[in-house]
CSV table of C-alpha atoms in Angstrom, one decimal:
chain,number,residue,atom,x,y,z
A,597,LEU,CA,-1.0,-8.1,24.8
A,598,SER,CA,-2.9,-10.8,25.4
A,599,ALA,CA,-1.7,-10.5,28.5
A,600,GLY,CA,-0.5,-6.7,28.6
A,601,HIS,CA,3.1,-7.8,30.2
A,602,LEU,CA,6.6,-5.3,29.4
A,603,LEU,CA,8.6,-8.4,27.8
A,604,PHE,CA,11.8,-5.8,27.0
A,605,SER,CA,12.5,-2.2,27.3
A,606,LEU,CA,14.6,-1.3,23.6
A,607,LEU,CA,17.4,1.6,25.2
A,608,GLY,CA,19.6,3.4,22.5
A,609,HIS,CA,18.2,6.1,21.8
A,610,GLN,CA,19.6,9.5,23.5
A,611,ASP,CA,16.2,11.6,22.4
A,612,VAL,CA,12.3,11.5,22.0
A,613,VAL,CA,11.4,8.6,20.0
A,614,ARG,CA,9.2,9.7,17.3
A,615,ASP,CA,8.2,7.5,14.7
A,616,LEU,CA,8.4,2.9,14.7
A,617,SER,CA,8.0,1.2,11.6
A,618,PHE,CA,7.4,-2.7,11.8
A,619,ALA,CA,8.8,-4.5,8.8
A,620,PRO,CA,5.3,-6.0,7.3
A,621,ASN,CA,6.7,-9.1,6.4
A,622,GLY,CA,6.8,-10.6,9.9
A,623,SER,CA,10.5,-10.7,10.7
A,624,LEU,CA,9.7,-8.9,14.1
A,625,ILE,CA,12.4,-6.3,12.3
A,626,LEU,CA,11.7,-2.5,14.0
A,627,VAL,CA,13.2,0.5,13.1
A,628,SER,CA,12.5,3.7,15.2
A,629,ALA,CA,13.0,7.4,14.4
A,630,SER,CA,13.9,9.3,16.9
A,631,ARG,CA,14.5,13.5,17.9
A,632,ASP,CA,18.7,12.3,18.7
A,633,LYS,CA,18.6,12.9,14.3
A,634,THR,CA,19.3,8.8,14.4
A,635,LEU,CA,17.2,5.7,13.2
A,636,ARG,CA,17.7,2.5,14.7
A,637,VAL,CA,17.0,-1.3,13.7
A,638,TRP,CA,16.0,-3.7,16.5
A,639,ASP,CA,15.5,-7.6,15.7
A,640,LEU,CA,12.7,-8.0,18.7
A,641,SER,CA,13.1,-12.0,17.2
A,642,LYS,CA,16.0,-12.3,19.2
A,643,ASP,CA,14.7,-11.5,22.8
A,644,GLY,CA,15.0,-7.6,22.3
A,645,CYS,CA,18.1,-7.7,21.2
A,646,LEU,CA,19.1,-4.7,18.9
A,647,LEU,CA,20.1,-6.5,15.3
A,648,PHE,CA,23.8,-7.1,15.0
A,649,LEU,CA,25.4,-5.0,11.3
A,650,PRO,CA,28.8,-4.0,11.1
A,651,LEU,CA,28.4,0.0,12.5
A,652,MET,CA,27.1,-0.5,16.3
A,653,THR,CA,27.2,1.0,20.1
A,654,HIS,CA,27.2,-1.2,22.8
A,655,VAL,CA,24.3,-0.1,24.9
A,656,SER,CA,25.1,-2.5,27.1
A,657,PRO,CA,26.1,-6.0,27.4
A,658,GLY,CA,24.6,-8.4,24.9
A,659,HIS,CA,22.6,-5.5,23.4
A,660,GLN,CA,24.2,-4.1,20.1
A,661,VAL,CA,22.8,-1.2,18.0
A,662,GLN,CA,22.7,-0.3,14.0
A,663,VAL,CA,22.7,3.2,13.8
A,664,LEU,CA,21.4,5.1,10.8
A,665,SER,CA,22.6,8.1,10.4
A,666,GLY,CA,22.6,11.2,8.1
A,667,HIS,CA,19.8,13.3,9.1
A,668,VAL,CA,21.2,16.9,10.8
A,669,GLN,CA,18.0,17.2,12.1
A,670,TRP,CA,14.6,15.7,14.3
A,671,VAL,CA,13.9,12.7,12.4
A,672,TYR,CA,9.6,12.7,12.3
A,673,CYS,CA,8.6,9.6,10.4
A,674,CYS,CA,10.5,6.4,9.0
A,675,SER,CA,8.1,4.2,6.7
A,676,ILE,CA,9.7,0.6,5.7
A,677,SER,CA,7.9,-0.6,2.1
A,678,PRO,CA,5.7,-3.5,1.9
A,679,ASP,CA,8.2,-5.2,-0.1
A,680,CYS,CA,11.1,-4.8,2.9
A,681,SER,CA,13.4,-3.4,0.3
A,682,MET,CA,13.4,-0.1,1.3
A,683,LEU,CA,13.2,2.1,4.3
A,684,CYS,CA,12.5,5.9,4.0
A,685,SER,CA,13.1,8.6,6.8
A,686,VAL,CA,12.2,12.0,7.0
A,687,ALA,CA,13.4,14.9,9.2
A,688,GLY,CA,13.1,18.6,10.2
A,689,GLU,CA,15.0,18.8,7.1
A,690,LYS,CA,14.2,19.6,2.8
A,691,SER,CA,15.2,16.3,1.8
A,692,ALA,CA,13.8,12.5,2.3
A,693,LEU,CA,16.3,10.0,2.9
A,694,LEU,CA,15.9,6.5,1.6
A,695,TRP,CA,18.1,3.3,2.6
A,696,SER,CA,18.6,0.0,1.5
A,697,MET,CA,16.8,-2.5,4.0
A,698,LYS,CA,19.0,-5.6,2.8
A,699,SER,CA,22.6,-3.2,3.3
A,700,TYR,CA,21.2,-0.3,5.7
A,701,THR,CA,23.2,1.7,3.9
A,702,LEU,CA,21.9,5.4,2.3
A,703,ILE,CA,20.2,4.9,-1.5
A,704,ARG,CA,19.6,8.5,-2.4
A,705,LYS,CA,18.5,12.0,-0.8
A,706,LEU,CA,15.1,12.9,-1.9
A,707,GLU,CA,15.4,16.3,-3.0
A,708,GLY,CA,12.3,19.0,-4.0
A,709,HIS,CA,10.3,20.0,-0.9
A,710,GLN,CA,10.5,24.1,0.2
A,711,SER,CA,10.8,23.4,3.4
A,712,SER,CA,10.5,20.5,6.5
A,713,VAL,CA,9.4,17.1,5.1
A,714,VAL,CA,7.5,16.0,7.9
A,715,SER,CA,5.6,12.3,7.1
A,716,CYS,CA,6.3,9.6,4.4
A,717,ASP,CA,4.7,6.5,3.1
A,718,PHE,CA,5.0,4.0,0.7
A,719,SER,CA,2.3,2.1,-1.6
A,720,PRO,CA,1.1,-1.3,-1.0
A,721,ASP,CA,3.0,-2.1,-4.0
A,722,SER,CA,6.2,0.1,-3.4
A,723,ALA,CA,6.3,1.4,-6.7
A,724,LEU,CA,5.7,4.9,-4.8
A,725,LEU,CA,6.4,6.7,-1.7
A,726,VAL,CA,4.6,9.9,-1.0
A,727,THR,CA,6.5,12.6,1.5
A,728,ALA,CA,4.3,15.7,3.1
A,729,SER,CA,6.2,18.9,4.1
A,730,TYR,CA,5.4,21.9,6.1
A,731,ASP,CA,5.9,23.5,2.3
A,732,ALA,CA,1.9,22.3,1.8
A,733,CYS,CA,3.3,19.8,-0.7
A,734,VAL,CA,2.8,16.2,-1.0
A,735,ILE,CA,5.4,15.0,-3.5
A,736,MET,CA,4.9,11.2,-5.3
A,737,TRP,CA,8.1,9.6,-6.1
A,738,ASP,CA,9.3,6.7,-7.8
A,739,PRO,CA,12.1,5.2,-5.1
A,740,TYR,CA,13.6,3.2,-7.7
A,741,THR,CA,14.9,6.5,-9.8
A,742,GLY,CA,14.0,9.5,-7.6
A,743,GLU,CA,11.9,11.2,-9.9
A,744,GLN,CA,9.1,13.1,-8.6
A,745,LEU,CA,6.0,12.0,-10.3
A,746,ARG,CA,3.4,14.3,-9.2
A,747,THR,CA,3.1,16.8,-6.9
A,748,LEU,CA,-0.3,17.8,-4.3
A,749,ARG,CA,-0.6,21.3,-2.8
A,750,HIS,CA,-2.9,22.2,-0.6
A,751,VAL,CA,-4.5,25.5,-1.3
A,752,PRO,CA,-7.4,27.2,0.8
A,753,LEU,CA,-10.7,25.6,0.4
A,754,HIS,CA,-13.7,27.4,-0.4
A,755,SER,CA,-16.7,25.4,0.2
A,756,PRO,CA,-19.4,25.3,2.9
A,757,VAL,CA,-17.0,22.5,4.9
A,758,ASP,CA,-14.8,25.9,5.5
A,759,TYR,CA,-16.6,28.3,8.1
A,760,SER,CA,-13.4,30.2,9.0
A,761,SER,CA,-11.9,33.1,7.0
A,762,GLU,CA,-8.7,32.1,8.8
A,763,VAL,CA,-8.3,28.9,6.5
A,764,HIS,CA,-4.9,29.2,4.7
A,765,THR,CA,-2.5,27.1,3.0
A,766,SER,CA,-0.6,25.6,5.7
A,767,SER,CA,1.8,23.4,7.3
A,768,LEU,CA,1.4,19.6,6.4
A,769,ARG,CA,1.4,17.4,9.3
A,770,SER,CA,0.8,13.2,8.0
A,771,VAL,CA,0.2,11.6,4.7
A,772,CYS,CA,-0.8,8.1,4.1
A,773,PHE,CA,-1.7,5.7,1.3
A,774,SER,CA,-5.1,3.7,1.1
A,775,PRO,CA,-4.7,0.2,1.2
A,776,GLU,CA,-5.7,-0.7,-2.4
A,777,GLY,CA,-3.3,2.1,-3.3
A,778,LEU,CA,-5.8,4.3,-5.1
A,779,TYR,CA,-6.2,7.1,-2.3
A,780,LEU,CA,-4.4,9.3,-0.1
A,781,ALA,CA,-5.0,10.7,3.2
A,782,THR,CA,-3.6,14.1,4.3
A,783,VAL,CA,-3.5,16.1,7.3
A,784,ALA,CA,-2.5,19.4,7.3
A,785,ASP,CA,-2.9,22.6,10.2
A,786,ASP,CA,-6.0,24.4,8.1
A,787,ARG,CA,-7.8,22.6,10.0
A,788,LEU,CA,-9.0,19.9,7.8
A,789,LEU,CA,-8.6,15.8,6.8
A,790,ARG,CA,-8.1,15.8,2.7
A,791,ILE,CA,-8.8,12.6,0.9
A,792,TRP,CA,-7.1,12.6,-2.5
A,793,ALA,CA,-7.6,10.1,-5.7
A,794,LEU,CA,-3.8,9.1,-6.8
A,795,GLU,CA,-5.0,10.2,-10.6
A,796,LEU,CA,-6.6,13.5,-9.7
A,797,ARG,CA,-4.6,16.8,-8.6
A,798,SER,CA,-7.2,17.7,-6.4
A,799,PRO,CA,-8.8,16.6,-3.3
A,800,VAL,CA,-12.5,14.1,-3.7
A,801,ALA,CA,-13.7,14.2,0.2
A,802,PHE,CA,-13.1,16.4,3.0
A,803,ALA,CA,-13.6,16.8,6.9
A,804,PRO,CA,-13.2,18.9,9.5
A,805,MET,CA,-10.3,18.5,11.4
A,806,THR,CA,-9.0,20.6,14.7
A,807,ASN,CA,-5.5,20.2,15.4
A,808,GLY,CA,-4.9,17.2,13.0
A,809,LEU,CA,-1.1,15.8,13.9
A,810,CYS,CA,-1.6,12.2,11.9
A,811,CYS,CA,-3.4,9.9,10.2
A,812,ILE,CA,-3.9,6.1,9.1
A,813,TYR,CA,-5.9,3.8,7.5
A,814,PHE,CA,-8.0,1.2,8.4
A,815,PRO,CA,-5.7,-2.3,7.1
A,816,HIS,CA,-9.2,-2.9,4.8
A,817,GLY,CA,-10.1,0.5,3.9
A,818,GLY,CA,-13.1,2.3,4.5
A,819,PHE,CA,-12.0,4.0,7.3
A,820,ILE,CA,-9.6,6.1,8.3
A,821,ALA,CA,-8.5,7.4,12.4
A,822,THR,CA,-6.5,10.6,13.0
A,823,GLY,CA,-4.6,11.7,16.1
A,824,THR,CA,-4.5,15.1,17.5
A,825,ARG,CA,-3.2,17.5,20.0
A,826,ASP,CA,-5.3,17.4,22.4
A,827,GLY,CA,-5.3,13.7,22.8
A,828,HIS,CA,-8.3,12.8,20.6
A,829,VAL,CA,-8.7,9.5,18.1
A,830,GLN,CA,-11.3,10.4,15.7
A,831,PHE,CA,-12.5,7.6,13.2
A,832,TRP,CA,-13.6,9.1,9.7
A,833,THR,CA,-15.7,6.8,6.8
A,834,ALA,CA,-13.6,6.4,3.8
A,835,PRO,CA,-14.4,6.3,-0.1
A,836,ARG,CA,-14.6,2.8,-0.9
A,837,VAL,CA,-13.1,0.9,-4.1
A,838,LEU,CA,-13.5,-1.9,-6.0
A,839,SER,CA,-9.9,-2.1,-7.8
A,840,SER,CA,-10.2,-2.5,-11.5
A,841,LEU,CA,-8.0,-5.2,-13.2
A,842,LYS,CA,-5.4,-3.1,-14.8
A,843,HIS,CA,-4.8,-2.0,-11.3
A,844,LEU,CA,-4.8,-5.0,-9.8
A,845,CYS,CA,-2.1,-6.6,-12.4
A,846,ARG,CA,-0.1,-3.5,-12.0
A,847,LYS,CA,0.1,-3.9,-8.3
A,848,ALA,CA,0.9,-7.6,-8.5
A,849,LEU,CA,3.8,-7.0,-10.6
A,850,ARG,CA,5.1,-3.9,-9.0
A,851,THR,CA,4.9,-5.7,-5.9
A,852,PHE,CA,8.4,-8.0,-7.3
A,853,LEU,CA,9.5,-5.9,-10.4
A,854,THR,CA,11.2,-2.5,-10.2
A,855,THR,CA,11.3,0.5,-12.4
A,856,TYR,CA,14.0,-0.4,-13.9
A,857,GLN,CA,12.7,-4.1,-14.8
A,858,VAL,CA,9.7,-2.9,-16.0
A,859,ARG,CA,11.4,-1.2,-18.6
A,860,ALA,CA,13.9,-3.8,-19.7
A,861,LEU,CA,10.1,-5.9,-20.4
A,862,PRO,CA,9.5,-6.3,-23.9
A,863,ILE,CA,5.8,-4.5,-24.1
A,864,PRO,CA,4.5,-1.7,-25.5
A,865,LYS,CA,6.1,2.0,-24.1
A,866,LYS,CA,2.7,2.6,-22.9
A,867,LEU,CA,1.7,-0.3,-21.0
A,868,LYS,CA,5.4,0.6,-19.1
A,869,GLU,CA,4.1,4.0,-18.7
A,870,PHE,CA,0.8,2.5,-17.0
A,871,LEU,CA,2.8,-0.1,-14.8
A,872,THR,CA,5.6,3.0,-13.8
A,873,TYR,CA,2.6,5.2,-13.2
A,874,ARG,CA,3.8,7.7,-15.6
A,875,THR,CA,0.2,7.6,-16.7
A,876,PHE,CA,-0.9,10.4,-14.3
């Protein structure tokens, strides 16, 4: 980036590449999602060579590719969990696929949406996964058990922000977690950016925007960037929050404990429910 020089091109996809996700641990493992209905795992630490794994296709001499196949529609989005143990991918299908980042095998299908799932994101402690769909719903999952913990429904907004009678419940385009894991941001076709508090069922803030396509939080919080179909990137202030000691402890523990490991701890049931986000 400092010199602006192209290092290498990663060749192999047979159609448009829709999304990219780096492993957060700095390993330079990259996952790409494409309209060719596959995901590919690349190891950029090996001078651009693809990670050598059991399933491979020779693209050119010296380049080997791991292809993750399982989707039957275009793959829209992929997200690697912060602990680098899981990968979620969503396509023009009603289910999301959860993969192991260790064996690169399918862990499970997450089924619950009524239309195409188009966006996904993990919480900062990897304990939660959210998926957004054209059915106007965000589903919050426990990725370890596959359980649905909560559904956030986008309903028509009747407030001073709503200037148009044409606003209606419509397709979601993007969802993302805030850095501390207490808020979600969503972008939908009803021309609104919404901010949701994790433990509430209704948004806590709105912003009017048109042609929204994607959103992401600033890594240190306080700001959200959104991208639009007409070529604009917009920046918004987001609620700043001081995490409670309870949440900080939960976040620290869930960074290295799975849901099953928490359930096995010799602690009160209510504490287990809090640590596994069952206290909404």
